Each structure stands twice: as structure tokens, then as C-alpha cells.
């Protein structure tokens, strides 16, 4: 009985992680729409709704992870998977927070200015890297690919550096 519940819990956890990854990728698309000045109010509203959904999912998943630790007394490999899922969730939430910060800046910035053109150029490069990282992190988590997970961690430092540069320029 306990094993069946554990497997169902892990299956649901994977679905939740896939859902939060999909929502964060959608946040990228919406932020890119804002960068191109498309449907500004509707896009901002959708970004805010997605932010709430991501925050709620994070709380739900964190509770599930805690429950799994308490109820199932996981083995070391299972515990590493739980911690990995937890780190992935916080990584995705951090990216979403960054996107919301960018959206708030986009609301205030003058789109026709030369500074905006430079900002947009840097942002597009970061977006391309982050989108690949999110897809790769989800893939490495589901396939338990340790090599790819290590590559993602290395790329994360580069993206953090770029994000700090943008923050300073803003």
C-alpha cells in the first residue's frame, strides 16, 4: 500500500513540476510580447495571474515534498531526487521573479529610446539561454541525467552574472 501511494505521489509531483515549467516558459513568451509592445494590459494581467499560479504551485509542491520525507522515509537516492525537485522549483520561481521584475521595468521604460534597444538586445540573449536551461533542467530531472544537470548548474552562474548586469543598467 505504502509503495503504491509513494509512486502515485511521485507521479503527481512530476506532473506538477512539468506544469510549473510550462507556466514559466509561458511567462517568457508573455514578457517577450511586452518587449514588442503587444497587448500591453492583457499581457500584464496574464503575467500577474501566472505569477500567482507559480507561487501557489511552489507551496503545494513544497508541502508534497515535505510529506514524502515524513511519510515514506526515503532512501538516499530518493532523498536526492526530492532535494533536486525542491531546488528545481526554487530555480523556476527565481526565474519567474526575475521576469516579473523585468515586466515592471518595461512598464516604466520608454520603448523608443536608444537605451531600450540595447536593453532589449541583452535581454533577448538571456531569454534564449534561460529557455534552454528550463527545458534542459526539466528534461534532466525527469530522465535523471546527472551530466546534463551539472551543465545546467554551470550555465546558471553565467546567467546570474548577466542578470546582475541588466539590473545594474536598469
mmCIF file of C-alpha atoms in Angstrom:
data_model
loop_
_atom_site.group_PDB
_atom_site.id
_atom_site.type_symbol
_atom_site.label_atom_id
_atom_site.label_comp_id
_atom_site.label_asym_id
_atom_site.label_seq_id
_atom_site.Cartn_x
_atom_site.Cartn_y
_atom_site.Cartn_z
ATOM 1 C CA UNK A 1 0.000 0.000 0.000
ATOM 2 C CA UNK A 2 2.704 2.456 1.035
ATOM 3 C CA UNK A 3 4.670 1.765 -2.167
ATOM 4 C CA UNK A 4 1.618 2.441 -4.351
ATOM 5 C CA UNK A 5 0.896 5.747 -2.620
ATOM 6 C CA UNK A 6 4.567 6.687 -2.921
ATOM 7 C CA UNK A 7 4.565 6.005 -6.688
ATOM 8 C CA UNK A 8 1.351 7.966 -7.163
ATOM 9 C CA UNK A 9 2.821 10.847 -5.150
ATOM 10 C CA UNK A 10 5.984 10.837 -7.316
ATOM 11 C CA UNK A 11 3.915 10.721 -10.497
ATOM 12 C CA UNK A 12 1.811 13.691 -9.373
ATOM 13 C CA UNK A 13 4.961 15.531 -8.337
ATOM 14 C CA UNK A 14 6.381 15.099 -11.829
ATOM 15 C CA UNK A 15 3.168 16.468 -13.331
ATOM 16 C CA UNK A 16 3.303 19.470 -11.007
ATOM 17 C CA UNK A 17 6.927 20.127 -11.908
ATOM 18 C CA UNK A 18 6.096 19.886 -15.602
ATOM 19 C CA UNK A 19 3.194 22.314 -15.110
ATOM 20 C CA UNK A 20 5.290 24.913 -13.298
ATOM 21 C CA UNK A 21 7.994 24.623 -16.011
ATOM 22 C CA UNK A 22 5.357 25.202 -18.698
ATOM 23 C CA UNK A 23 3.961 28.253 -16.904
ATOM 24 C CA UNK A 24 7.429 29.779 -16.504
ATOM 25 C CA UNK A 25 8.138 29.235 -20.208
ATOM 26 C CA UNK A 26 4.817 30.942 -20.948
ATOM 27 C CA UNK A 27 5.984 33.865 -18.771
ATOM 28 C CA UNK A 28 8.957 34.242 -21.119
ATOM 29 C CA UNK A 29 6.677 34.406 -24.136
ATOM 30 C CA UNK A 30 4.430 36.969 -22.466
ATOM 31 C CA UNK A 31 7.412 39.089 -21.420
ATOM 32 C CA UNK A 32 8.715 38.988 -24.987
ATOM 33 C CA UNK A 33 5.299 40.186 -26.173
ATOM 34 C CA UNK A 34 5.580 43.122 -23.792
ATOM 35 C CA UNK A 35 9.037 43.884 -25.153
ATOM 36 C CA UNK A 36 7.431 44.199 -28.573
ATOM 37 C CA UNK A 37 4.538 46.302 -27.177
ATOM 38 C CA UNK A 38 1.812 43.749 -27.949
ATOM 39 C CA UNK A 39 -1.478 43.851 -26.000
ATOM 40 C CA UNK A 40 0.120 45.535 -23.010
ATOM 41 C CA UNK A 41 -2.716 45.428 -20.424
ATOM 42 C CA UNK A 42 -3.922 41.904 -21.234
ATOM 43 C CA UNK A 43 -0.352 40.579 -21.196
ATOM 44 C CA UNK A 44 0.410 42.259 -17.848
ATOM 45 C CA UNK A 45 -2.757 40.772 -16.366
ATOM 46 C CA UNK A 46 -1.828 37.280 -17.605
ATOM 47 C CA UNK A 47 1.703 37.618 -16.198
ATOM 48 C CA UNK A 48 0.268 38.535 -12.782
ATOM 49 C CA UNK A 49 -2.119 35.554 -12.898
ATOM 50 C CA UNK A 50 0.717 33.218 -13.870
ATOM 51 C CA UNK A 51 2.833 34.604 -11.018
ATOM 52 C CA UNK A 52 0.078 33.712 -8.560
ATOM 53 C CA UNK A 53 -0.252 30.222 -10.079
ATOM 54 C CA UNK A 54 3.511 29.647 -9.818
ATOM 55 C CA UNK A 55 3.580 30.797 -6.191
ATOM 56 C CA UNK A 56 0.638 28.523 -5.331
ATOM 57 C CA UNK A 57 2.223 25.564 -7.119
ATOM 58 C CA UNK A 58 5.501 26.136 -5.284
ATOM 59 C CA UNK A 59 3.727 25.994 -1.930
ATOM 60 C CA UNK A 60 1.786 22.882 -2.965
ATOM 61 C CA UNK A 61 4.873 21.077 -4.253
ATOM 62 C CA UNK A 62 6.932 22.026 -1.200
ATOM 63 C CA UNK A 63 4.219 20.555 1.043
ATOM 64 C CA UNK A 64 4.190 17.360 -1.044
ATOM 65 C CA UNK A 65 7.958 17.073 -0.785
ATOM 66 C CA UNK A 66 7.829 17.518 2.985
ATOM 67 C CA UNK A 67 5.071 14.920 3.218
ATOM 68 C CA UNK A 68 7.115 12.474 1.161
ATOM 69 C CA UNK A 69 10.077 12.888 3.507
ATOM 70 C CA UNK A 70 7.936 12.466 6.622
ATOM 71 C CA UNK A 71 5.704 9.600 5.492
ATOM 72 C CA UNK A 72 7.910 7.494 3.246
ATOM 73 C CA UNK A 73 11.312 7.602 4.943
ATOM 74 C CA UNK A 74 13.104 7.913 1.606
ATOM 75 C CA UNK A 75 16.342 6.136 0.772
ATOM 76 C CA UNK A 76 19.368 8.272 -0.131
ATOM 77 C CA UNK A 77 18.629 8.184 -3.880
ATOM 78 C CA UNK A 78 15.008 9.138 -3.302
ATOM 79 C CA UNK A 79 16.036 11.915 -0.938
ATOM 80 C CA UNK A 80 18.416 13.297 -3.585
ATOM 81 C CA UNK A 81 15.525 13.308 -6.041
ATOM 82 C CA UNK A 82 13.314 15.159 -3.562
ATOM 83 C CA UNK A 83 16.030 17.745 -2.913
ATOM 84 C CA UNK A 84 16.624 18.062 -6.654
ATOM 85 C CA UNK A 85 12.926 18.702 -7.233
ATOM 86 C CA UNK A 86 12.925 21.272 -4.443
ATOM 87 C CA UNK A 87 15.923 23.087 -5.958
ATOM 88 C CA UNK A 88 14.328 22.995 -9.420
ATOM 89 C CA UNK A 89 11.129 24.552 -8.075
ATOM 90 C CA UNK A 90 13.048 27.372 -6.392
ATOM 91 C CA UNK A 91 15.119 27.896 -9.558
ATOM 92 C CA UNK A 92 11.924 28.236 -11.609
ATOM 93 C CA UNK A 93 10.363 30.581 -9.073
ATOM 94 C CA UNK A 94 13.513 32.724 -9.084
ATOM 95 C CA UNK A 95 13.347 32.982 -12.860
ATOM 96 C CA UNK A 96 9.683 33.972 -12.637
ATOM 97 C CA UNK A 97 10.543 36.653 -10.075
ATOM 98 C CA UNK A 98 13.204 37.970 -12.432
ATOM 99 C CA UNK A 99 10.691 38.072 -15.296
ATOM 100 C CA UNK A 100 8.185 39.963 -13.157
ATOM 101 C CA UNK A 101 10.932 42.477 -12.270
ATOM 102 C CA UNK A 102 11.682 42.887 -15.979
ATOM 103 C CA UNK A 103 7.995 43.392 -16.711
ATOM 104 C CA UNK A 104 7.816 46.094 -14.037
ATOM 105 C CA UNK A 105 10.794 47.830 -15.670
ATOM 106 C CA UNK A 106 9.220 47.500 -19.107
ATOM 107 C CA UNK A 107 6.133 49.309 -17.838
ATOM 108 C CA UNK A 108 8.286 52.308 -16.911
ATOM 109 C CA UNK A 109 10.770 52.361 -19.779
ATOM 110 C CA UNK A 110 10.373 54.423 -22.936
ATOM 111 C CA UNK A 111 10.294 51.913 -25.769
ATOM 112 C CA UNK A 112 11.642 54.299 -28.416
ATOM 113 C CA UNK A 113 14.806 55.217 -26.503
ATOM 114 C CA UNK A 114 18.294 54.028 -27.593
ATOM 115 C CA UNK A 115 18.835 52.612 -24.103
ATOM 116 C CA UNK A 116 15.834 50.364 -24.591
ATOM 117 C CA UNK A 117 17.246 48.953 -27.840
ATOM 118 C CA UNK A 118 20.444 47.933 -26.020
ATOM 119 C CA UNK A 119 18.472 46.574 -23.058
ATOM 120 C CA UNK A 120 16.235 44.559 -25.382
ATOM 121 C CA UNK A 121 19.234 43.097 -27.192
ATOM 122 C CA UNK A 122 20.810 41.862 -23.928
ATOM 123 C CA UNK A 123 17.501 40.602 -22.675
ATOM 124 C CA UNK A 124 16.821 38.505 -25.775
ATOM 125 C CA UNK A 125 20.196 36.758 -25.365
ATOM 126 C CA UNK A 126 19.446 35.986 -21.731
ATOM 127 C CA UNK A 127 15.950 34.774 -22.597
ATOM 128 C CA UNK A 128 17.320 32.355 -25.170
ATOM 129 C CA UNK A 129 19.763 30.922 -22.607
ATOM 130 C CA UNK A 130 17.173 30.697 -19.860
ATOM 131 C CA UNK A 131 14.585 28.990 -22.048
ATOM 132 C CA UNK A 132 17.131 26.334 -22.972
ATOM 133 C CA UNK A 133 18.071 25.940 -19.306
ATOM 134 C CA UNK A 134 14.482 25.475 -18.179
ATOM 135 C CA UNK A 135 13.805 22.863 -20.829
ATOM 136 C CA UNK A 136 17.096 21.129 -20.079
ATOM 137 C CA UNK A 137 16.567 21.194 -16.311
ATOM 138 C CA UNK A 138 13.125 19.625 -16.622
ATOM 139 C CA UNK A 139 14.496 17.031 -19.049
ATOM 140 C CA UNK A 140 17.465 16.195 -16.820
ATOM 141 C CA UNK A 141 15.182 15.893 -13.788
ATOM 142 C CA UNK A 142 12.717 13.542 -15.478
ATOM 143 C CA UNK A 143 15.436 11.464 -17.185
ATOM 144 C CA UNK A 144 17.730 11.628 -14.132
ATOM 145 C CA UNK A 145 20.581 12.788 -16.368
ATOM 146 C CA UNK A 146 23.342 13.805 -13.938
ATOM 147 C CA UNK A 147 25.711 15.070 -16.643
ATOM 148 C CA UNK A 148 23.143 17.476 -18.067
ATOM 149 C CA UNK A 149 22.198 18.628 -14.558
ATOM 150 C CA UNK A 150 25.854 19.566 -13.924
ATOM 151 C CA UNK A 151 25.971 21.517 -17.194
ATOM 152 C CA UNK A 152 22.850 23.443 -16.182
ATOM 153 C CA UNK A 153 24.403 24.402 -12.852
ATOM 154 C CA UNK A 154 27.473 25.743 -14.677
ATOM 155 C CA UNK A 155 25.300 27.807 -17.032
ATOM 156 C CA UNK A 156 23.315 29.194 -14.110
ATOM 157 C CA UNK A 157 26.328 31.192 -12.912
ATOM 158 C CA UNK A 158 26.678 32.849 -16.321
ATOM 159 C CA UNK A 159 23.011 33.759 -16.416
ATOM 160 C CA UNK A 160 23.155 35.142 -12.864
ATOM 161 C CA UNK A 161 26.037 37.365 -13.997
ATOM 162 C CA UNK A 162 24.054 38.641 -16.993
ATOM 163 C CA UNK A 163 21.005 39.287 -14.835
ATOM 164 C CA UNK A 164 23.100 41.370 -12.418
ATOM 165 C CA UNK A 165 24.427 43.379 -15.382
ATOM 166 C CA UNK A 166 20.893 44.130 -16.555
ATOM 167 C CA UNK A 167 19.850 45.020 -13.019
ATOM 168 C CA UNK A 168 22.748 47.475 -12.727
ATOM 169 C CA UNK A 169 21.966 49.024 -16.104
ATOM 170 C CA UNK A 170 18.322 49.499 -15.184
#
